[in-house]
Short mmCIF file of C-alpha atoms in Angstrom, two decimals:
data_model
loop_
_atom_site.label_atom_id
_atom_site.label_comp_id
_atom_site.label_asym_id
_atom_site.label_seq_id
_atom_site.Cartn_x
_atom_site.Cartn_y
_atom_site.Cartn_z
CA MET S 29 152.28 89.86 123.99
CA VAL S 30 150.10 92.66 122.81
CA TRP S 31 146.98 90.93 123.23
CA GLU S 32 147.65 90.25 126.90
CA LYS S 33 147.66 94.06 127.50
CA GLU S 34 144.38 94.81 126.06
CA LYS S 35 140.85 94.70 127.62
CA ILE S 36 139.17 91.49 126.98
CA VAL S 37 136.20 91.82 124.77
CA GLY S 38 134.92 88.40 124.26
CA SER S 39 135.30 84.70 124.58
CA CYS S 40 134.95 81.48 122.42
CA LEU S 41 134.38 78.07 123.57
CA ILE S 42 137.13 75.75 122.16
CA GLY S 43 137.54 72.14 123.17
CA GLY S 44 135.39 72.52 126.30
CA ALA S 45 137.84 75.30 127.79
CA THR S 46 137.01 79.27 127.63
CA PHE S 47 139.47 81.20 125.94
CA ALA S 48 139.50 85.05 126.53
CA VAL S 49 139.92 86.77 123.53
CA GLY S 50 141.54 90.65 123.56
CA ALA S 51 140.67 93.48 121.24
CA SER S 52 143.98 93.52 119.48
CA PHE S 53 143.85 89.60 119.17
CA LEU S 54 140.32 89.75 117.36
CA SER S 55 141.34 92.63 115.35
CA LEU S 56 144.58 90.91 114.01
CA PHE S 57 142.60 87.82 113.32
CA LEU S 58 139.72 89.41 111.37
CA LYS S 59 142.27 91.13 109.33
CA GLY S 60 143.98 87.50 108.72
CA GLU S 61 147.29 88.91 110.15
CA LEU S 62 147.53 86.49 113.20
CA PRO S 63 150.94 84.55 113.50
CA LEU S 64 151.03 81.40 112.08
CA GLY S 65 151.71 78.47 114.57
CA LEU S 66 149.32 80.17 117.09
CA GLY S 67 146.82 77.57 118.51
CA LEU S 68 145.27 76.31 121.46
CA GLY S 69 143.55 72.99 122.53
CA GLY S 70 146.41 70.72 121.55
CA PRO S 71 147.41 69.61 117.91
CA ARG S 72 143.94 70.12 116.54
CA LEU S 73 143.30 73.94 115.89
CA VAL S 74 139.60 75.10 116.02
CA SER S 75 139.70 78.34 114.42
CA PRO S 76 138.27 81.14 116.67
CA TRP S 77 136.88 82.82 113.59
CA LYS S 78 133.89 80.26 113.48
CA CYS S 79 132.73 82.11 116.90
CA PHE S 80 132.64 85.39 115.03
CA ARG S 81 131.96 84.98 111.21
CA ARG S 82 128.55 85.77 109.95
CA ARG S 83 126.38 83.11 108.35
CA LYS S 84 126.25 83.54 104.73
CA PRO S 85 122.58 84.90 103.88
CA VAL S 86 120.54 82.43 102.05
CA ARG S 87 119.51 83.80 98.83
CA VAL S 88 116.27 82.48 97.07
CA TYR S 89 115.11 83.24 93.60
CA MET S 90 111.48 83.29 92.31
CA ASP S 91 110.39 84.57 88.84
CA GLY S 92 107.03 85.12 87.05
CA CYS S 93 105.19 87.23 84.60
CA PHE S 94 103.49 89.16 87.60
CA ASP S 95 100.96 90.72 84.97
CA MET S 96 97.90 92.29 86.66
CA MET S 97 99.71 92.10 89.78
CA HIS S 98 97.57 91.02 92.65
CA TYR S 99 97.60 89.70 96.33
CA GLY S 100 98.18 86.28 94.97
CA HIS S 101 101.49 87.25 93.65
CA CYS S 102 102.62 89.27 96.74
CA ASN S 103 101.85 86.30 98.87
CA ALA S 104 103.98 83.84 96.99
CA LEU S 105 106.74 86.34 97.30
CA ARG S 106 106.07 86.78 101.02
CA GLN S 107 106.21 82.77 101.40
CA ALA S 108 109.51 82.68 99.11
CA ARG S 109 111.05 85.40 101.35
CA ALA S 110 110.57 83.26 104.14
CA LEU S 111 112.34 80.57 102.87
CA GLY S 112 115.70 82.50 102.65
CA ASP S 113 117.28 85.86 104.08
CA GLN S 114 117.17 87.69 100.36
CA LEU S 115 114.66 87.40 97.66
CA VAL S 116 115.73 88.04 94.10
CA VAL S 117 112.77 88.17 91.68
CA GLY S 118 113.08 87.74 87.90
CA VAL S 119 110.52 89.42 85.82
CA VAL S 120 109.59 87.65 82.61
CA SER S 121 110.07 89.90 79.45
CA ASP S 122 107.09 90.83 77.28
CA GLU S 123 108.57 88.85 74.35
CA GLU S 124 108.56 85.69 76.46
CA ILE S 125 104.93 86.32 77.84
CA ILE S 126 103.74 86.46 74.36
CA ALA S 127 105.52 83.46 73.14
CA ASN S 128 104.30 81.31 76.22
CA LYS S 129 100.93 82.60 77.28
CA GLY S 130 99.61 85.32 74.96
CA PRO S 131 99.82 89.29 75.11
CA PRO S 132 100.46 90.95 78.80
CA VAL S 133 97.89 93.46 79.86
CA THR S 134 100.83 95.44 81.64
CA PRO S 135 104.31 96.14 80.01
CA LEU S 136 107.59 95.14 81.55
CA HIS S 137 108.42 98.66 82.92
CA GLU S 138 105.06 98.79 84.72
CA ARG S 139 105.26 95.16 86.17
CA MET S 140 108.88 96.11 87.26
CA ILE S 141 107.52 98.95 89.32
CA MET S 142 104.90 96.70 90.99
CA VAL S 143 107.42 94.18 91.91
CA LYS S 144 110.14 96.38 93.28
CA ALA S 145 107.30 98.00 95.49
CA VAL S 146 106.55 94.74 97.10
CA LYS S 147 108.02 94.98 100.59
CA TRP S 148 109.54 91.35 100.65
CA VAL S 149 111.51 91.78 97.66
CA ASP S 150 115.16 92.58 97.82
CA GLU S 151 116.36 92.64 94.24
CA VAL S 152 114.65 92.35 90.84
CA ILE S 153 116.20 91.04 87.47
CA PRO S 154 114.31 92.30 84.38
CA ASP S 155 113.89 90.26 81.31
CA ALA S 156 114.08 86.81 82.86
CA PRO S 157 113.44 83.88 80.51
CA TYR S 158 110.23 82.01 80.97
CA ALA S 159 111.90 78.77 81.64
CA ILE S 160 114.83 78.19 83.70
CA THR S 161 117.52 77.31 81.05
CA GLU S 162 120.97 75.74 81.88
CA GLU S 163 122.62 79.01 80.98
CA PHE S 164 120.45 81.15 83.03
CA MET S 165 120.29 78.64 86.14
CA LYS S 166 124.36 78.77 85.91
CA ARG S 167 124.02 82.64 86.20
CA LEU S 168 121.76 82.58 88.97
CA PHE S 169 124.14 80.51 90.96
CA ASP S 170 127.40 82.09 90.01
CA GLU S 171 126.59 85.61 89.32
CA TYR S 172 123.63 86.33 91.87
CA GLN S 173 124.73 83.68 94.42
CA ILE S 174 121.26 81.94 94.37
CA ASP S 175 120.92 79.01 96.83
CA TYR S 176 117.39 77.99 95.87
CA ILE S 177 114.81 78.38 92.99
CA ILE S 178 111.22 78.64 94.28
CA HIS S 179 107.81 78.16 92.61
CA GLY S 180 104.25 77.43 93.73
CA ASP S 181 102.73 73.88 93.86
CA ASP S 182 100.74 74.80 90.57
CA PRO S 183 102.35 73.29 87.66
CA CYS S 184 104.17 75.69 85.02
CA VAL S 185 104.08 73.97 81.75
CA LEU S 186 106.02 75.13 78.71
CA PRO S 187 104.15 74.94 75.24
CA ASP S 188 106.05 71.62 74.46
CA GLY S 189 104.52 70.13 77.68
CA THR S 190 107.82 70.10 79.71
CA ASP S 191 108.16 71.35 83.20
CA ALA S 192 109.56 74.79 83.28
CA TYR S 193 111.39 74.00 86.42
CA ALA S 194 112.90 70.63 85.68
CA LEU S 195 116.63 71.53 85.74
CA ALA S 196 116.08 73.21 89.16
CA LYS S 197 114.52 70.27 90.32
CA LYS S 198 117.05 67.88 88.87
CA ALA S 199 119.99 70.03 90.48
CA GLY S 200 118.35 69.67 94.00
CA ARG S 201 117.95 73.51 94.43
CA TYR S 202 114.22 73.60 93.82
CA LYS S 203 111.70 74.36 96.74
CA GLN S 204 107.79 74.70 96.62
CA ILE S 205 105.37 77.05 98.17
CA LYS S 206 101.68 77.04 98.41
CA ARG S 207 99.60 78.67 95.85
CA THR S 208 97.20 81.39 97.08
CA GLU S 209 93.72 80.60 96.47
CA GLY S 210 91.04 82.66 94.96
CA VAL S 211 92.71 84.80 92.67
CA SER S 212 94.91 84.61 89.61
CA SER S 213 95.75 87.14 86.78
CA THR S 214 93.47 84.86 84.41
CA ASP S 215 90.64 85.29 86.80
CA ILE S 216 90.82 89.04 87.11
CA VAL S 217 90.93 89.27 83.05
CA GLY S 218 88.16 86.98 83.02
CA ARG S 219 86.10 89.24 85.37
CA MET S 220 86.84 92.38 83.29
CA LEU S 221 85.76 90.18 80.06
CA LEU S 222 82.27 89.62 81.41
CA CYS S 223 81.85 93.37 81.40
CA VAL S 224 83.02 93.49 77.71
CA ARG S 225 80.59 90.60 76.53
CA SER S 226 77.43 92.37 77.66
CA ASN S 227 76.31 95.52 79.29
CA SER S 228 73.20 93.67 80.30
CA GLN S 229 71.78 93.80 84.06
CA SER S 230 72.36 90.24 84.09
CA HIS S 231 75.91 90.63 83.63
CA SER S 232 76.33 93.40 85.80
CA SER S 233 74.94 91.37 88.44
CA LEU S 234 77.10 88.68 87.55
CA GLN S 235 80.20 91.05 87.75
CA ARG S 236 79.08 91.85 91.42
CA GLN S 237 79.14 88.18 92.24
CA PHE S 238 82.52 88.02 90.83
CA SER S 239 83.79 91.01 92.72
CA HIS S 240 82.22 89.48 96.09
CA GLY S 241 83.36 86.10 95.63
CA HIS S 242 79.74 84.62 95.42
CA ASN S 243 79.15 81.40 93.87
CA SER S 244 77.32 81.25 90.72
CA PRO S 245 75.33 77.93 89.70
CA ARG S 246 76.58 78.64 86.07
CA PHE S 247 80.23 78.44 87.17
CA GLU S 248 80.12 75.63 89.98
CA ASP S 249 82.18 73.41 87.69
CA GLY S 250 85.13 75.65 88.62
CA ALA S 251 85.52 77.31 85.11
CA SER S 252 83.56 79.86 83.16
CA SER S 253 82.95 80.30 79.62
CA ALA S 254 85.64 82.84 79.49
CA GLY S 255 88.22 80.51 80.89
CA THR S 256 88.15 81.87 84.57
CA ARG S 257 87.08 80.76 87.94
CA VAL S 258 84.81 82.44 90.08
CA SER S 259 86.82 84.08 93.00
CA HIS S 260 86.68 81.98 96.05
CA PHE S 261 88.70 84.38 98.20
CA LEU S 262 88.11 83.84 101.63
CA PRO S 263 89.77 86.56 103.88
CA THR S 264 91.26 85.44 107.09
CA SER S 265 92.70 87.62 110.31
CA ARG S 266 96.02 85.58 109.99
CA ARG S 267 96.43 86.74 106.36
CA ILE S 268 95.95 90.26 107.15
CA VAL S 269 98.42 90.22 110.06
CA GLN S 270 100.99 88.24 107.56
CA PHE S 271 100.85 91.29 105.31
CA SER S 272 100.81 93.81 107.81
CA ASN S 273 103.78 95.71 109.24
CA GLY S 274 102.68 95.48 112.90
CA LYS S 275 104.05 98.96 113.93
CA GLY S 276 102.42 102.15 114.54
CA PRO S 277 103.79 105.55 114.03
CA GLY S 278 106.06 107.25 116.45
CA PRO S 279 104.90 109.95 118.76
CA ASP S 280 105.92 112.95 116.58
CA ALA S 281 105.47 111.16 113.13
CA ARG S 282 104.21 113.17 110.26
CA ILE S 283 101.20 111.02 109.33
CA ILE S 284 100.29 111.41 105.69
CA TYR S 285 96.78 110.05 104.69
CA ILE S 286 95.56 109.33 101.08
CA ASP S 287 92.39 107.34 100.36
CA GLY S 288 90.66 105.70 97.30
CA ALA S 289 89.39 102.48 95.80
CA PHE S 290 92.77 101.05 94.74
CA ASP S 291 90.91 98.59 92.52
CA LEU S 292 93.08 96.46 90.10
CA PHE S 293 96.24 97.70 91.94
CA HIS S 294 98.50 99.01 89.51
CA ALA S 295 101.85 101.10 88.98
CA GLY S 296 100.03 104.45 88.87
CA HIS S 297 98.96 103.38 92.39
CA VAL S 298 102.52 102.30 93.57
CA GLU S 299 104.02 105.61 92.42
CA ILE S 300 101.54 108.11 93.98
CA LEU S 301 101.98 106.10 97.19
CA ARG S 302 105.64 106.33 96.95
CA ARG S 303 105.30 110.23 96.47
CA ALA S 304 102.93 110.48 99.22
CA ARG S 305 105.38 108.51 101.63
CA GLU S 306 108.15 111.01 100.77
CA LEU S 307 106.17 113.62 102.47
CA GLY S 308 106.18 112.30 105.86
CA ASP S 309 107.26 109.46 108.03
CA PHE S 310 104.15 107.43 108.11
CA LEU S 311 101.91 106.67 105.33
CA LEU S 312 98.14 105.75 106.04
CA VAL S 313 96.05 104.45 103.33
CA GLY S 314 92.36 104.60 103.37
CA ILE S 315 90.31 101.97 101.12
CA HIS S 316 86.84 102.39 100.28
CA ASN S 317 84.34 99.77 100.73
CA ASP S 318 82.79 98.03 97.94
CA LEU S 319 79.32 99.79 98.31
CA THR S 320 80.99 103.22 98.20
CA VAL S 321 83.03 102.19 94.85
CA SER S 322 79.98 100.85 93.27
CA GLY S 323 77.80 103.88 94.18
CA LYS S 324 80.43 106.35 92.95
CA ARG S 325 81.72 104.24 89.78
CA GLY S 326 78.66 102.22 88.71
CA ALA S 327 77.47 98.72 89.36
CA GLN S 328 80.55 96.78 87.54
CA HIS S 329 82.99 98.26 90.26
CA PRO S 330 84.90 97.30 91.94
CA ILE S 331 86.54 94.54 90.16
CA MET S 332 88.39 93.35 93.24
CA ASN S 333 86.68 93.29 96.47
CA LEU S 334 87.60 95.37 99.65
CA HIS S 335 89.56 92.56 101.27
CA GLU S 336 91.60 91.63 97.86
CA ARG S 337 92.51 95.42 97.62
CA SER S 338 93.21 95.90 101.26
CA LEU S 339 96.04 92.93 100.77
CA SER S 340 97.33 94.36 97.59
CA VAL S 341 97.90 97.70 99.05
CA LEU S 342 99.50 96.34 102.38
CA ALA S 343 102.07 94.57 100.48
CA CYS S 344 103.31 97.72 99.22
CA ARG S 345 106.77 98.69 100.92
CA TYR S 346 105.67 102.41 100.79
CA VAL S 347 102.44 101.91 102.95
CA ASP S 348 102.64 101.74 106.76
CA GLU S 349 98.90 101.15 107.69
CA VAL S 350 95.27 100.84 106.06
CA ILE S 351 91.92 101.77 107.05
CA ILE S 352 89.83 98.73 105.55
CA GLY S 353 86.59 100.44 104.53
CA ALA S 354 87.50 104.19 105.05
CA PRO S 355 84.86 106.69 104.82
CA TRP S 356 84.29 108.64 101.56
CA GLU S 357 84.49 111.91 103.44
CA VAL S 358 87.59 112.88 105.25
CA SER S 359 86.08 114.09 108.53
CA LYS S 360 87.54 116.08 111.50
CA ASP S 361 87.06 112.90 113.64
CA THR S 362 89.12 110.85 111.15
CA ILE S 363 91.81 113.65 111.23
CA THR S 364 91.94 113.60 115.02
CA THR S 365 91.67 109.86 115.57
CA PHE S 366 94.72 109.14 113.49
CA ASN S 367 96.47 112.28 114.35
CA ILE S 368 96.83 112.94 110.59
CA TRP S 369 99.27 115.59 109.48
CA LYS S 370 98.47 116.21 105.76
CA VAL S 371 95.88 114.74 103.38
CA VAL S 372 96.86 114.30 99.88
CA HIS S 373 95.33 113.15 96.56
CA GLY S 374 97.00 112.59 93.13
CA THR S 375 96.17 114.50 89.87
CA VAL S 376 95.22 111.32 88.22
CA ALA S 377 92.09 109.92 89.47
CA GLU S 378 88.74 108.16 88.45
CA SER S 379 86.83 111.18 89.47
CA ASP S 380 87.25 114.82 89.98
CA ASP S 381 85.46 115.13 93.42
CA PHE S 382 88.49 116.41 95.01
CA GLN S 383 88.15 119.37 92.61
CA LYS S 384 84.63 120.42 93.32
CA GLU S 385 83.46 123.41 95.34
CA GLU S 386 80.41 121.65 96.64
CA ASP S 387 80.36 117.98 98.17
CA ASN S 388 84.03 117.70 97.94
CA PRO S 389 85.00 114.83 100.26
CA TYR S 390 88.22 116.75 101.31
CA ALA S 391 86.37 119.99 102.58
CA VAL S 392 87.35 119.56 106.00
CA PRO S 393 91.35 119.03 105.51
CA LYS S 394 90.95 121.83 102.94
CA SER S 395 89.31 124.27 105.49
CA MET S 396 92.12 123.18 107.77
CA GLY S 397 94.93 124.04 105.38
CA ILE S 398 96.29 120.34 105.45
CA PHE S 399 95.21 119.19 101.76
CA GLU S 400 97.61 118.86 98.98
CA VAL S 401 97.32 117.85 95.57
CA LEU S 402 100.34 115.85 94.36
CA GLU S 403 101.33 115.45 90.39
CA SER S 404 100.68 111.75 89.41
CA PRO S 405 104.04 110.47 88.27
CA LEU S 406 102.14 107.99 86.00
CA ASP S 407 99.17 108.77 83.81
CA ILE S 408 97.42 105.36 84.66
CA SER S 409 94.21 104.57 86.17
CA THR S 410 92.19 101.52 86.94
CA SER S 411 90.11 102.75 83.76
CA THR S 412 93.29 102.42 81.56
CA ILE S 413 93.95 98.93 82.52
CA ILE S 414 89.99 98.10 81.89
CA LYS S 415 90.52 99.82 78.40
CA ARG S 416 93.51 97.67 77.60
CA ILE S 417 91.13 94.64 78.09
CA VAL S 418 88.46 96.11 76.15
CA GLY S 419 90.65 97.26 73.19
CA ASN S 420 91.94 93.66 72.90
CA HIS S 421 89.38 91.43 74.41
CA GLU S 422 89.62 88.91 71.46
CA ALA S 423 93.13 88.39 72.23
CA TYR S 424 92.64 87.91 76.15
CA GLN S 425 89.92 85.77 75.72
CA LYS S 426 91.74 83.27 73.51
CA ARG S 427 94.55 83.52 76.19
CA ASN S 428 92.00 82.78 78.94
CA LEU S 429 90.43 79.95 77.01
CA LYS S 430 94.02 78.51 76.75
CA LYS S 431 94.37 78.67 80.59
CA GLU S 432 91.12 77.21 81.32
CA ALA S 433 92.26 73.39 80.85
CA SER S 434 95.33 73.70 83.12
CA GLU S 435 93.20 75.71 85.80
CA LYS S 436 90.62 73.03 85.70
CA LYS S 437 93.13 70.06 85.81
CA TYR S 438 95.05 71.94 88.86
CA TYR S 439 91.79 71.96 91.01
CA GLU S 440 90.69 68.47 90.04
CA GLN S 441 93.97 67.17 91.30
CA LYS S 442 94.47 69.48 94.11
CA SER S 443 95.88 68.25 97.28
CA PHE S 444 96.64 69.74 100.72
CA VAL S 445 100.07 71.51 100.77
CA THR S 446 101.48 72.71 104.36
CA GLY S 447 102.70 76.23 104.91
CA ASP S 448 101.35 79.52 103.55
#
């Protein structure tokens, strides 16, 4: 026979006996051309294919509004991805958000950019429904080959009081992950609403407490008058490791450096990071500390503290490494230490310091001929996001007040959930 003349390339354990499989035999079998009647091990044939076929990847689905996307969203996606081999994410449409929660701060196309940029996401479905309907669930199972539908341990209740994931639970295709503590889109909007309500020193001070996660006696009951909780984000080394790539640059890698506050991490940030990464082999991102950002932009900034901002940037697929608390000025020592090949900056920025003749933080890389200004793909900045809140603050305040009851109820009934 042909396979007796070929070199043996593998073996299968069938019925306790070792069967040598030649290259031609294996090729015929994989093509489905193996002659009928060929079998070993007595009357019961165990298919050799079981030894070679690849396991079908487990595909999991998670949906959300992903409005004002933050590290909490990213951590949820990371946990969801860990429950399978491929993560498909549904992004709820603007119309569905308005009907169920109120106006979104970021439109669908910006939210799509954000979700696609998360390094644990494999596929994205736009205009996903807010609730899992029979029709959409069938589409997930049949068209997208979804095995499980994932959501956090916090309840997702529709306006009529029903569970948005009731059908998935009934079908036995639902899995739960742990909610990330210390942040929510409601909380972030609430932090900005504090700035809108008053420009007094007391509110500036209160804003700093929100940004740094300090407790305020006025909000110890878990909710504020704006319908938001104080941030109780507690950074841990484990969380940073979970978000990190864990790999350094190669010996001849062209290392690109870009720095900034990256406050309220948004689509504009993502797109300039994508552009920067395309220039080299390794993207190093410097994130300025809270004191630096506050000194340059005012007492009410940053909205998100240093560790919150660092996690948001680390979750981006275009970023290889971050410097947590990077210096404002890019020094020769920084360039040498990290073997930086090129320093870049986007045209859309909160300040024009990169264009100044004096006191320019990029004076050293400019003098070395390694500084480049990149055209920002999107005209969006942190101020853009804040202006959206300010321009429609009454609607967002109303939305936050609606959320206050469910947030408070969740924390009152909260119990320990394993895994994160």
